[in-house]
Tab-separated table of C-alpha atoms and ligand atoms in Angstrom:
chain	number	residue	atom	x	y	z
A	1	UNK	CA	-34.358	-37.427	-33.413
A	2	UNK	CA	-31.971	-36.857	-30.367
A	3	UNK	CA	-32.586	-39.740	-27.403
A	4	UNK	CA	-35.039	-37.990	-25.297
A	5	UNK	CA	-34.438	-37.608	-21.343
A	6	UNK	CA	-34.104	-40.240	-19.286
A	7	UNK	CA	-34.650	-39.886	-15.320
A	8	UNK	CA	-31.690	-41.348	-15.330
A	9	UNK	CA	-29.289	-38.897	-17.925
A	10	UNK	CA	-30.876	-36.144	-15.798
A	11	UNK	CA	-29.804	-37.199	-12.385
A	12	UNK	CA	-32.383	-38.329	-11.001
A	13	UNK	CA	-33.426	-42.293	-9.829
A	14	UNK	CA	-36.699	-43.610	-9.830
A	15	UNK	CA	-37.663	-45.365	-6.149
A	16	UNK	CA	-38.992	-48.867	-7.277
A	17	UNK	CA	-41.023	-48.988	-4.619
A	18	UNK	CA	-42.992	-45.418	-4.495
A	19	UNK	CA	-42.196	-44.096	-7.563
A	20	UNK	CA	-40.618	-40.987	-5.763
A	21	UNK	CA	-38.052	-39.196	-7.887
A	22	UNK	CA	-35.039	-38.897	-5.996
A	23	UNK	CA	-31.504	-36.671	-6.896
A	24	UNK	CA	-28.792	-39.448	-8.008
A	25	UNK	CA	-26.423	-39.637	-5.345
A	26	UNK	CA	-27.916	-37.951	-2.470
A	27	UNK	CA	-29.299	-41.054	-0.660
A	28	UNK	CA	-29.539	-44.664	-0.190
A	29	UNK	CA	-32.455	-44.523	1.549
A	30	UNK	CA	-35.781	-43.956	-0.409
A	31	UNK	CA	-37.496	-40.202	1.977
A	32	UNK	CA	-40.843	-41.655	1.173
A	33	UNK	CA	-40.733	-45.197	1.663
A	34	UNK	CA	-37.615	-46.045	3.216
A	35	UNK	CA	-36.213	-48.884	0.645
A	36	UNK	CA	-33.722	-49.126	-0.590
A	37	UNK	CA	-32.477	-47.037	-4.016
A	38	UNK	CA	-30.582	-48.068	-6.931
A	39	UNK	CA	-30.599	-46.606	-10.672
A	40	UNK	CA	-30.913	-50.182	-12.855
A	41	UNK	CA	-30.929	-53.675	-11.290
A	42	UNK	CA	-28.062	-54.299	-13.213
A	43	UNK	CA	-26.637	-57.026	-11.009
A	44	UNK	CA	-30.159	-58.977	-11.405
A	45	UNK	CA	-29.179	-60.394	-15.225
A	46	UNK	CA	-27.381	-62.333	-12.974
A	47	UNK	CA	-29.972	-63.965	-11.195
A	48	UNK	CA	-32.176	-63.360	-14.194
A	49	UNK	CA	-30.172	-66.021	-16.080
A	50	UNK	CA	-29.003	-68.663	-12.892
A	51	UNK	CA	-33.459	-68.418	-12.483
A	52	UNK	CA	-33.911	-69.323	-16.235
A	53	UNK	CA	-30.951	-71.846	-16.493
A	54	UNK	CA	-32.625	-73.578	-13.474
A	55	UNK	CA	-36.216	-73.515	-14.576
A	56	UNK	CA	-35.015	-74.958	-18.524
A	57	UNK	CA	-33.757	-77.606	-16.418
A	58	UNK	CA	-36.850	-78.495	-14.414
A	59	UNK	CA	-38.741	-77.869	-17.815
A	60	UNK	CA	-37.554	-80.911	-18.797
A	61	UNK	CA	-37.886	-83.297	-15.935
A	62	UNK	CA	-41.889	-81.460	-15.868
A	63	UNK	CA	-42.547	-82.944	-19.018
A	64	UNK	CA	-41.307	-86.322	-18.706
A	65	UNK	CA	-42.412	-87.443	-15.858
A	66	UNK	CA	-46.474	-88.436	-14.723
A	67	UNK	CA	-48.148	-85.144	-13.262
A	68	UNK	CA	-50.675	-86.981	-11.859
A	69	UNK	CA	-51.786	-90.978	-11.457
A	70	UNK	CA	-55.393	-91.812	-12.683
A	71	UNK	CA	-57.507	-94.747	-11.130
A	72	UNK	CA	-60.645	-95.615	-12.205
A	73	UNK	CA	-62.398	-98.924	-11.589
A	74	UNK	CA	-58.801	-100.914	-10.709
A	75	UNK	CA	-57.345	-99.477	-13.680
A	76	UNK	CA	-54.781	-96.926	-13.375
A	77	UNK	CA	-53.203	-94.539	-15.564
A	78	UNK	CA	-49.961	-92.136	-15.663
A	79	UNK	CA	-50.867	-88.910	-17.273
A	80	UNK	CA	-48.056	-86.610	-18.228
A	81	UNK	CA	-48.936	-83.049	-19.231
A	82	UNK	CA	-49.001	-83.824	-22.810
A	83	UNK	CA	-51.240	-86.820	-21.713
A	84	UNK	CA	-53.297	-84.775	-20.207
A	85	UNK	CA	-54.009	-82.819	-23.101
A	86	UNK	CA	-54.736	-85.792	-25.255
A	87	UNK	CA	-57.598	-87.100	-22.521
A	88	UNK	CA	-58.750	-83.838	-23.140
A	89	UNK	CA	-58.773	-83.799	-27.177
A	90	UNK	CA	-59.821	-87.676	-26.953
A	91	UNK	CA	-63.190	-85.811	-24.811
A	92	UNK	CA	-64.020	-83.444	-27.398
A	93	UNK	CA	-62.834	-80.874	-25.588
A	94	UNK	CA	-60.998	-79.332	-27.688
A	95	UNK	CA	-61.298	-75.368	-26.187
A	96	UNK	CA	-59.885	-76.644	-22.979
A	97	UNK	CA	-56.961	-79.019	-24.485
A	98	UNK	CA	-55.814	-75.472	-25.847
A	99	UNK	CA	-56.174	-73.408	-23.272
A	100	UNK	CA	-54.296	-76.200	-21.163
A	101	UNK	CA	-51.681	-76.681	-23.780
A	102	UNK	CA	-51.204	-73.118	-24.170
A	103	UNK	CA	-51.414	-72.313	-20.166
A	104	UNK	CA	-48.980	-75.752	-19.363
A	105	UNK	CA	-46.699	-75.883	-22.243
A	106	UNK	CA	-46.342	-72.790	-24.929
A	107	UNK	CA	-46.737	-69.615	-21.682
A	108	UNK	CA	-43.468	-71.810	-19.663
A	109	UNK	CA	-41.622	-72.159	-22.892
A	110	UNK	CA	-42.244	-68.457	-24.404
A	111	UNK	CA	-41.584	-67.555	-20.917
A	112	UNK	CA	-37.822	-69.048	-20.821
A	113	UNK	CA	-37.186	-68.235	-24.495
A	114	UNK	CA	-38.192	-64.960	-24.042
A	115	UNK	CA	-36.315	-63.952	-21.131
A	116	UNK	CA	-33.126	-65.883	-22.771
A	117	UNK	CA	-33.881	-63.026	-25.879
A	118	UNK	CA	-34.121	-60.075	-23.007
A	119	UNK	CA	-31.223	-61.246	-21.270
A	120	UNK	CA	-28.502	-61.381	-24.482
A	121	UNK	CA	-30.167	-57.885	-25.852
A	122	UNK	CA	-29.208	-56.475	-22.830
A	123	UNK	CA	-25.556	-58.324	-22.330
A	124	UNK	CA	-24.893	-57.521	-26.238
A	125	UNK	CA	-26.659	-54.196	-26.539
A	126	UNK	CA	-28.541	-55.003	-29.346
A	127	UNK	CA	-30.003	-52.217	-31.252
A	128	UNK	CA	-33.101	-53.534	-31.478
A	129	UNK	CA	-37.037	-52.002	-31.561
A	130	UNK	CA	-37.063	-51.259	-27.728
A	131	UNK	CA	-40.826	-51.073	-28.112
A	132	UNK	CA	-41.387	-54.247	-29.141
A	133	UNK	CA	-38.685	-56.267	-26.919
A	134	UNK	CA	-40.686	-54.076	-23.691
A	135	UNK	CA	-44.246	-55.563	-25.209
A	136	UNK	CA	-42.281	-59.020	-24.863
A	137	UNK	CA	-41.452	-57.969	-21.431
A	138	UNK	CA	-45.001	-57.451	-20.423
A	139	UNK	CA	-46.611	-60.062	-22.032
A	140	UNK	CA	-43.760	-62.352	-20.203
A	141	UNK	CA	-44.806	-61.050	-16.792
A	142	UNK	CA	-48.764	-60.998	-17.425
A	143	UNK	CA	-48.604	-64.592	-18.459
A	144	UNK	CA	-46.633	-66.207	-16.160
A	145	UNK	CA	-49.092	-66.666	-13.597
A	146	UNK	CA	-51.557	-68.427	-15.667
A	147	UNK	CA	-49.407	-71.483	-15.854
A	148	UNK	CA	-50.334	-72.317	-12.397
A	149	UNK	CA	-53.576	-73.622	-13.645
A	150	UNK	CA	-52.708	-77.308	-13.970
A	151	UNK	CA	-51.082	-77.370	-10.483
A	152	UNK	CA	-54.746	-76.139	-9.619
A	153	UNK	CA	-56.389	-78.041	-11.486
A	154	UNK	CA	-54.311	-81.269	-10.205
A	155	UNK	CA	-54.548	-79.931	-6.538
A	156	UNK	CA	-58.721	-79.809	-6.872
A	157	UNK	CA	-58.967	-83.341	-8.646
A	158	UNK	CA	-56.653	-84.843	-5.985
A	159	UNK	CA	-58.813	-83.379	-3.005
A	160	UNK	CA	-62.137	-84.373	-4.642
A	161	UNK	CA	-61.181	-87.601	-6.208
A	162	UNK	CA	-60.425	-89.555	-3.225
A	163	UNK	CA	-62.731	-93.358	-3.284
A	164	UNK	CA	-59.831	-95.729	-3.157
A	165	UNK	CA	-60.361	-98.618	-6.007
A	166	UNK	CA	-63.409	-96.467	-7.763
A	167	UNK	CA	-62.015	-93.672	-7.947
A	168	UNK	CA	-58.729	-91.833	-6.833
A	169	UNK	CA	-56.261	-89.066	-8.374
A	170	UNK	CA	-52.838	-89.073	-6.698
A	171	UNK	CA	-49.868	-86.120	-7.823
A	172	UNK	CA	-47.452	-86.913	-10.010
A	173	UNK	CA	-42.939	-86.161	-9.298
A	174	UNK	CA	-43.536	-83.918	-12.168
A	175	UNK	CA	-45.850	-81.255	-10.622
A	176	UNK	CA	-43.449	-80.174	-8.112
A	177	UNK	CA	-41.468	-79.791	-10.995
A	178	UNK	CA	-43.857	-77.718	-12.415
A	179	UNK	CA	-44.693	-75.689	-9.835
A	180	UNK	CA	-41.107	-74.638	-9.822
A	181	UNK	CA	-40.768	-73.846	-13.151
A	182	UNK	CA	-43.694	-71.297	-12.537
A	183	UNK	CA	-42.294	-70.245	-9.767
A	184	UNK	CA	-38.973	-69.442	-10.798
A	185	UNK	CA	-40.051	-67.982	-14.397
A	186	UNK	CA	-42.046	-65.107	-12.151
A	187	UNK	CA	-39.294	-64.728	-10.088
A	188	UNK	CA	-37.145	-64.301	-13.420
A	189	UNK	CA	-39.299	-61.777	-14.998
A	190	UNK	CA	-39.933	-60.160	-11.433
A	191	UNK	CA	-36.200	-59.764	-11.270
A	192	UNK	CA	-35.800	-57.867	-14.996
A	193	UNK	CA	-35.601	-54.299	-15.481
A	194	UNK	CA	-36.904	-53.483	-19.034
A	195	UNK	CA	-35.540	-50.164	-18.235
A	196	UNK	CA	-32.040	-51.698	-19.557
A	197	UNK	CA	-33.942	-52.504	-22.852
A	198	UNK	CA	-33.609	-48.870	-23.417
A	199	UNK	CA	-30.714	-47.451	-21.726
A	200	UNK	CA	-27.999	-48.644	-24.464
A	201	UNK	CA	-30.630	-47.811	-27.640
A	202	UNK	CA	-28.829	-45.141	-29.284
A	203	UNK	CA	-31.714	-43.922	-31.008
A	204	UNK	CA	-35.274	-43.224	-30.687
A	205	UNK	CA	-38.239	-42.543	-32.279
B	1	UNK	CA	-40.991	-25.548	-9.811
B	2	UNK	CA	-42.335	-28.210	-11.872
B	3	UNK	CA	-43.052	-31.410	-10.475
B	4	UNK	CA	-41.025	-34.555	-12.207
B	5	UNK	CA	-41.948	-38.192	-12.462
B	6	UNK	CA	-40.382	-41.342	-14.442
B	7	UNK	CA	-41.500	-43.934	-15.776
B	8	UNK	CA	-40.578	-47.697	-14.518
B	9	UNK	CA	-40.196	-49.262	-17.362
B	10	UNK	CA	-38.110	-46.847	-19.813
B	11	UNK	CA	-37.227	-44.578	-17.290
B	12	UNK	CA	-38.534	-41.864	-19.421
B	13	UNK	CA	-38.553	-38.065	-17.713
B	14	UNK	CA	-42.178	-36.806	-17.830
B	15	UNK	CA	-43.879	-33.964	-15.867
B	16	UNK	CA	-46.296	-35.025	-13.122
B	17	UNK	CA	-49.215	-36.023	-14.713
B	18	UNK	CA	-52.740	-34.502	-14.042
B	19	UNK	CA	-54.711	-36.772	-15.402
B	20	UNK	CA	-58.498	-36.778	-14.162
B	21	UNK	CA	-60.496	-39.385	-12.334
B	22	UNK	CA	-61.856	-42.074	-14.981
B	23	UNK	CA	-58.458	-40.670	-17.636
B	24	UNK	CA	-55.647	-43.577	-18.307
B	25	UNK	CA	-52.346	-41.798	-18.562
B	26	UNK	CA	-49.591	-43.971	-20.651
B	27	UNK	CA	-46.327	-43.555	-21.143
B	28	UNK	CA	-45.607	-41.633	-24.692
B	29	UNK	CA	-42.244	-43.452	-25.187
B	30	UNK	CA	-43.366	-47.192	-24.227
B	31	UNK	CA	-47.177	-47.009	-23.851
B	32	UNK	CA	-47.027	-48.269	-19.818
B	33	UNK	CA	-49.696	-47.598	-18.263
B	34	UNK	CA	-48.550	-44.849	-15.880
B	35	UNK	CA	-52.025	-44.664	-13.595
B	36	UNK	CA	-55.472	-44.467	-13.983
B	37	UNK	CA	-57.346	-42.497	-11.050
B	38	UNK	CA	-60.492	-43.253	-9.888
B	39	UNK	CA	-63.104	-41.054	-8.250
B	40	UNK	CA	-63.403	-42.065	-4.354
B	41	UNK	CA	-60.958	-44.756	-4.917
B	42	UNK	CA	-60.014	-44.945	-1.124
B	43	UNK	CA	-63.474	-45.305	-0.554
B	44	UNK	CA	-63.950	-48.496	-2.945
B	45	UNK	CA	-60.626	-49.972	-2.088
B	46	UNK	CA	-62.158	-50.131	1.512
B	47	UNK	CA	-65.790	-50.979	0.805
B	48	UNK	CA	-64.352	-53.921	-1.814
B	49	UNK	CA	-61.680	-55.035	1.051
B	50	UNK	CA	-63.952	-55.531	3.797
B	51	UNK	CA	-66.415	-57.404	1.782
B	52	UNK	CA	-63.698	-59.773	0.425
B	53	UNK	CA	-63.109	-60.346	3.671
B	54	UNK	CA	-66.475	-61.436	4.701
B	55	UNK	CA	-66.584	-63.722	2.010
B	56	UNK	CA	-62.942	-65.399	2.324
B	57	UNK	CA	-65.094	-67.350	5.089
B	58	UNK	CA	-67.685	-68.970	3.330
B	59	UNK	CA	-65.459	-69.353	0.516
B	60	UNK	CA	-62.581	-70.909	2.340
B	61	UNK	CA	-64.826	-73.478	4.887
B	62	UNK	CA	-68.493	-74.322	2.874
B	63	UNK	CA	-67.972	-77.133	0.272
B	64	UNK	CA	-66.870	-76.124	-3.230
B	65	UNK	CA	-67.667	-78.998	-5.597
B	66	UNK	CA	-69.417	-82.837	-4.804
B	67	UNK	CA	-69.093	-85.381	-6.884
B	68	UNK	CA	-70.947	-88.604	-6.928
B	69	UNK	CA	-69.265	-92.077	-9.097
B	70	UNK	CA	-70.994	-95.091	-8.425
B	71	UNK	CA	-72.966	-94.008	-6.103
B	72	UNK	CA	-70.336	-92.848	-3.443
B	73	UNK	CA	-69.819	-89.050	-2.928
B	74	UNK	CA	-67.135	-86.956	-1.984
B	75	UNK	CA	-67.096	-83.172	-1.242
B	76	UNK	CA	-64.441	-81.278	-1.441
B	77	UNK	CA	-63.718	-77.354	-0.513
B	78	UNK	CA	-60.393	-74.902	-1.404
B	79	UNK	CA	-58.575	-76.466	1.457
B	80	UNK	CA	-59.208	-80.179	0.662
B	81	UNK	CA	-56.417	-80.364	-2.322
B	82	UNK	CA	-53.922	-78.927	-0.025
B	83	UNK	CA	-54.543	-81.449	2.542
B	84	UNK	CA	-54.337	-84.461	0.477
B	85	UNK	CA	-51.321	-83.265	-1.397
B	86	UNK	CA	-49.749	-82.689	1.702
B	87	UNK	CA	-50.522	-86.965	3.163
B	88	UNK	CA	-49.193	-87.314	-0.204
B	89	UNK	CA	-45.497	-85.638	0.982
B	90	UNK	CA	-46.085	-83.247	-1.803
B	91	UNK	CA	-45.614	-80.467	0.274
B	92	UNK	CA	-44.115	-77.813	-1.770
B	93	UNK	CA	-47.074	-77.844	-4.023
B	94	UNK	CA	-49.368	-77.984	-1.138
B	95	UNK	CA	-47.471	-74.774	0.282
B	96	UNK	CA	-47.825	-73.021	-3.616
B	97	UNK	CA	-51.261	-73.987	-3.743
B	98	UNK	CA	-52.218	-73.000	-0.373
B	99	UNK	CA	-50.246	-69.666	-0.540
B	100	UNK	CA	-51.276	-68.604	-4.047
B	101	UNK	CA	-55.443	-69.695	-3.659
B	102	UNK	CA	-55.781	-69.193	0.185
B	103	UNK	CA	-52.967	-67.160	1.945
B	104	UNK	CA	-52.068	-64.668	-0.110
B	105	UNK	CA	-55.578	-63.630	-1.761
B	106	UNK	CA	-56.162	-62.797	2.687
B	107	UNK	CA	-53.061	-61.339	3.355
B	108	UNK	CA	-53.755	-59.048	0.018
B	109	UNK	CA	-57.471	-58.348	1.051
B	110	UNK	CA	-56.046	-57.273	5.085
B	111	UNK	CA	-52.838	-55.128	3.345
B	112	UNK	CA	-55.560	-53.183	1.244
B	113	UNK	CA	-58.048	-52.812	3.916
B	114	UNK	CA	-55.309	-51.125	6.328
B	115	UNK	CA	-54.250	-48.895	3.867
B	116	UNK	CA	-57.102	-47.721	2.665
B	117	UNK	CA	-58.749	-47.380	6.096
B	118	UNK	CA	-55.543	-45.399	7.288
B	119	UNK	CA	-55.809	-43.099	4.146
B	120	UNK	CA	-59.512	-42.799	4.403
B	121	UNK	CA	-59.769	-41.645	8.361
B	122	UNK	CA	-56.081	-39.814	7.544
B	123	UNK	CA	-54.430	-41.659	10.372
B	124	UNK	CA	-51.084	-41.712	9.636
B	125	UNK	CA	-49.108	-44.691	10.999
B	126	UNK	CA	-45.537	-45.396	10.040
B	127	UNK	CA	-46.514	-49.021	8.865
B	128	UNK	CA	-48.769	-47.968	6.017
B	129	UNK	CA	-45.572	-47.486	3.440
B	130	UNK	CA	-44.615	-51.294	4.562
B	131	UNK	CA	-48.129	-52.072	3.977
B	132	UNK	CA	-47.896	-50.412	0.564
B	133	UNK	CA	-44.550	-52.033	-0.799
B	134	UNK	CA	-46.105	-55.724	0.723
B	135	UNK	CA	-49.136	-55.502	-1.296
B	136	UNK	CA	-47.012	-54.607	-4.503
B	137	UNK	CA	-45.112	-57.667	-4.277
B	138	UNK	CA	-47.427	-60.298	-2.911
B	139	UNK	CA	-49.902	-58.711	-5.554
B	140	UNK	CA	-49.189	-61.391	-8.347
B	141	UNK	CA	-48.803	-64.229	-6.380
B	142	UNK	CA	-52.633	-64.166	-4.950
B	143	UNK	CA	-54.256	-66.141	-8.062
B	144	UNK	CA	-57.762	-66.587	-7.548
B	145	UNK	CA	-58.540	-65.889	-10.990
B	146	UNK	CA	-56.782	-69.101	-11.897
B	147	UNK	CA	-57.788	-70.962	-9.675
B	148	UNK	CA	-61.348	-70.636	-10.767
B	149	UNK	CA	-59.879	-71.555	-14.171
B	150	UNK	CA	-58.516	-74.664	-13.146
B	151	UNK	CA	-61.945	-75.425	-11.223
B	152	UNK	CA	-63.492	-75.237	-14.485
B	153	UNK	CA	-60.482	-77.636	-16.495
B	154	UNK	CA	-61.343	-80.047	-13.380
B	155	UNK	CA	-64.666	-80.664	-13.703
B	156	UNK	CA	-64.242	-80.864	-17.203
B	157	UNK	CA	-61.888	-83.721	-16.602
B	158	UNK	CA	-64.351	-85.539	-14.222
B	159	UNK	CA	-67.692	-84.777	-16.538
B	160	UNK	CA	-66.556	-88.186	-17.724
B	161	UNK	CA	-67.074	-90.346	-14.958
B	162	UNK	CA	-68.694	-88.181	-12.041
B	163	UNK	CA	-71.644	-86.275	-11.339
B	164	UNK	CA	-70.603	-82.342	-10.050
B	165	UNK	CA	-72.573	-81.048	-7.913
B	166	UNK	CA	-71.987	-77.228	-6.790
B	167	UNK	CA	-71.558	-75.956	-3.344
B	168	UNK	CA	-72.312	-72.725	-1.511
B	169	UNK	CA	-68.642	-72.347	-1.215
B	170	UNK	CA	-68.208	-72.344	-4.701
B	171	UNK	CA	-70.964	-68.654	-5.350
B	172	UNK	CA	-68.626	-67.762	-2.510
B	173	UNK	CA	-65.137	-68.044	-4.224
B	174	UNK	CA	-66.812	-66.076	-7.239
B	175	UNK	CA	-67.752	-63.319	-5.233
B	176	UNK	CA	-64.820	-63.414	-4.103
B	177	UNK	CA	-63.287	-63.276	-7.251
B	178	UNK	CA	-65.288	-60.454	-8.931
B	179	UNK	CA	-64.290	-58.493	-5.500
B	180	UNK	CA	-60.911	-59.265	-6.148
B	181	UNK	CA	-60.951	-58.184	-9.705
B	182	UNK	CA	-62.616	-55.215	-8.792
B	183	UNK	CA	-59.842	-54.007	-5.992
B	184	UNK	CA	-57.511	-54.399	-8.288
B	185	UNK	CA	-58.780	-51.799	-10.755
B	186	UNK	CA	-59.796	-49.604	-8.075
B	187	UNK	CA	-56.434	-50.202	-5.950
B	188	UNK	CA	-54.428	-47.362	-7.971
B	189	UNK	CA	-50.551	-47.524	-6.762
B	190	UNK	CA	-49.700	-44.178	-8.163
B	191	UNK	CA	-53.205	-42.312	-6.756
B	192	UNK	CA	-52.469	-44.163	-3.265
B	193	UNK	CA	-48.633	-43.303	-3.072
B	194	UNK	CA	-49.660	-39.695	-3.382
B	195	UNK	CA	-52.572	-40.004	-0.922
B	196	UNK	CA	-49.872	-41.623	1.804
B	197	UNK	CA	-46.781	-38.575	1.029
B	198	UNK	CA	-49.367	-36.139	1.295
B	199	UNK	CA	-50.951	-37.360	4.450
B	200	UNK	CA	-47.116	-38.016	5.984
B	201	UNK	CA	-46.452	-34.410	5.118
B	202	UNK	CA	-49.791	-33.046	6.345
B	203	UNK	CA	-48.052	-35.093	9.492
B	204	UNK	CA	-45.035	-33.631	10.084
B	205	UNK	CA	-46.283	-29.780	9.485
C	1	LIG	ZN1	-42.150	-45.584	-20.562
């Protein structure tokens, strides 16, 4: 089957803001919503990959070091994220160890791998199934948000946990860590235009 | 002459879809989900706006969670994790949390409520396209819905060794929630990009 028409192949761009279809070439200037126009974000793999190269690197330092300090009774404890998750299992709660290991640990790392796999299909044109490396894209950028849930759940435990030697949650080096990595994975997957996925495909079906 | 419209993630060339309030129209190359009218979505968007923010008040100042250990109690609302994150000199987590469970859920709930106000008394003001390409991008970053999550993975944590008792401010931040969740299925970017070119046409005649 022949590649069908692209907006694109048939002169026109697509506004990113408005959606308003607008003749290649004419303008800079989006009529409807005044931003600004441009076929592909092309020279966003750049940033795409200086984002993920930054966040792999936080990754790291996010897992190593205590997220938050634990005192209870005089005795204080470091929990890293993966500590965290074991106080969870060692609770019996084993629903919410996954849903934290899964939120805290597998969405970052899926989210880094994944955009490393979007970014070289891309730079090498891969022929690849554009369908399913666009579902990869969306799960990327539906997920990503969810991994701010041990930030909140740190940020509510260290406001309500405050009764010096009884009781008393302080943050950890490695949630600011965190937070970044969240941070700059959405801004990664913000910054990618699956529309690339498809441009270099030769065919479709 | 036939009206033209892409779409933004395979940049596939489709004719303008007339898809009927309560239809889903997808993309037949990539499955996106092009837009999904709603009947009297202006309306809703309003309605669900100003009623989010009512309850932003309540849910922002009246006591989310108390715990008791030992006998001493502590309550704590939305804004008490910020605060003691911040005497900790965490501050860029303080900022993230405070912008992604506090700032940005308002500034969402007062960019919907202008534009759907403007579109629903067909005032046109120059602002309302600003308005429009704000709310796209800030969209994400408002994260109630995970907040609430992590609420839940907190008191998990402190079933252990504290008694939770729930606040008013807590019902509050669910309504707020299901409001949220709510606008965002009514709050249809395609439907309300048409709505504003059509009204800034109707303007200029
Ligand atoms: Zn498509």
């Amino acid at each position: 089957m022949k590649a069908p028409a692209t907006a694109l192949k048939q002169g026109f761009i697509r506004c990113h803001e408005c959606g308003q279809l607008i003749k290649a070439n004419t303008t800079l200037i989006c009529p409807v919503c005044r931003s600004r126009v441009s076929a592909r974000r092309h020279q966003n793999l750049h940033l795409t990959a200086a984002l993920i190269i930054s966040s792999l690197s936080l990754y790291i330092p996010a897992n190593i070091f205590p997220i938050m300090t634990v005192t209870e009774l005089g005795a204080t404890a470091r929990h890293t994220i993966a500590g965290g998750i074991a106080a969870l299992i060692h609770q019996d709660m084993i629903p919410i160890a996954l849903l934290v290991l899964i939120a805290s640990i597998l969405v970052p790392l899926l989210k880094i791998l994944g955009i490393t796999l979007l970014l070289l299909c891309v730079h090498f044109k891969w022929q690849v199934d554009a369908l399913l490396f666009t579902r990869l894209y969306r799960i990327i950028a539906f997920v990503g948000r969810w991994s701010m849930l041990d930030i909140f759940m740190i940020s509510i435990l260290v406001g309500l946990v405050d009764l010096g030697g009884v009781a008393s949650v302080i943050a950890g080096p490695a949630a600011t860590a965190f937070a970044a990595v969240v941070v700059l994975t959405m801004f990664a997957a913000k910054s990618f235009d699956p529309r690339l996925i498809w441009d270099h495909q030769l065919s479709h079906d | 002459m036939p009206v033209f419209e892409a779409c933004p993630e395979c940049d596939l060339l489709l004719n303008q879809s007339k898809a009927a309030p309560g239809d889903k129209a997808h993309c037949p190359r990539c499955g996106f989900l092009l837009h999904r009218p709603h009947k009297h979505s202006i309306e809703r968007t309003l309605a669900l706006s100003a009623a989010g923010l009512v309850l932003i008040v309540p849910a922002n100042l009246l006591p989310m969670l108390t715990i008791k250990i030992l006998g001493k109690t502590q309550e704590g609302t939305l804004w008490s994790g910020v605060s003691a994150l911040l005497k900790e000199d965490m501050w860029a987590v303080a900022a993230m949390v405070l912008l992604s469970s506090v700032a940005l859920p308002v500034i969402n709930l007062i960019l919907a409520f202008l534009i759907s106000f403007h579109l629903f008394a067909e005032k046109f003001n120059r602002r309302i396209m600003v308005w429009m390409r704000w709310y796209q991008h800030l969209f994400e970053w408002a994260m109630i819905e995970v907040y609430a999550l992590g609420i839940i993975v907190a008191c998990v944590k402190l079933s252990d060794m504290a008694d939770i008792k729930f606040g008013f401010g807590l019902y509050a931040f669910i309504g707020l929630l299901m409001i949220n969740t709510l606008l965002a299925n009514e709050f249809d970017n395609y439907t309300f990009w048409r709505s504003i070119t059509h009204l800034s046409k109707r303007q200029r005649v």
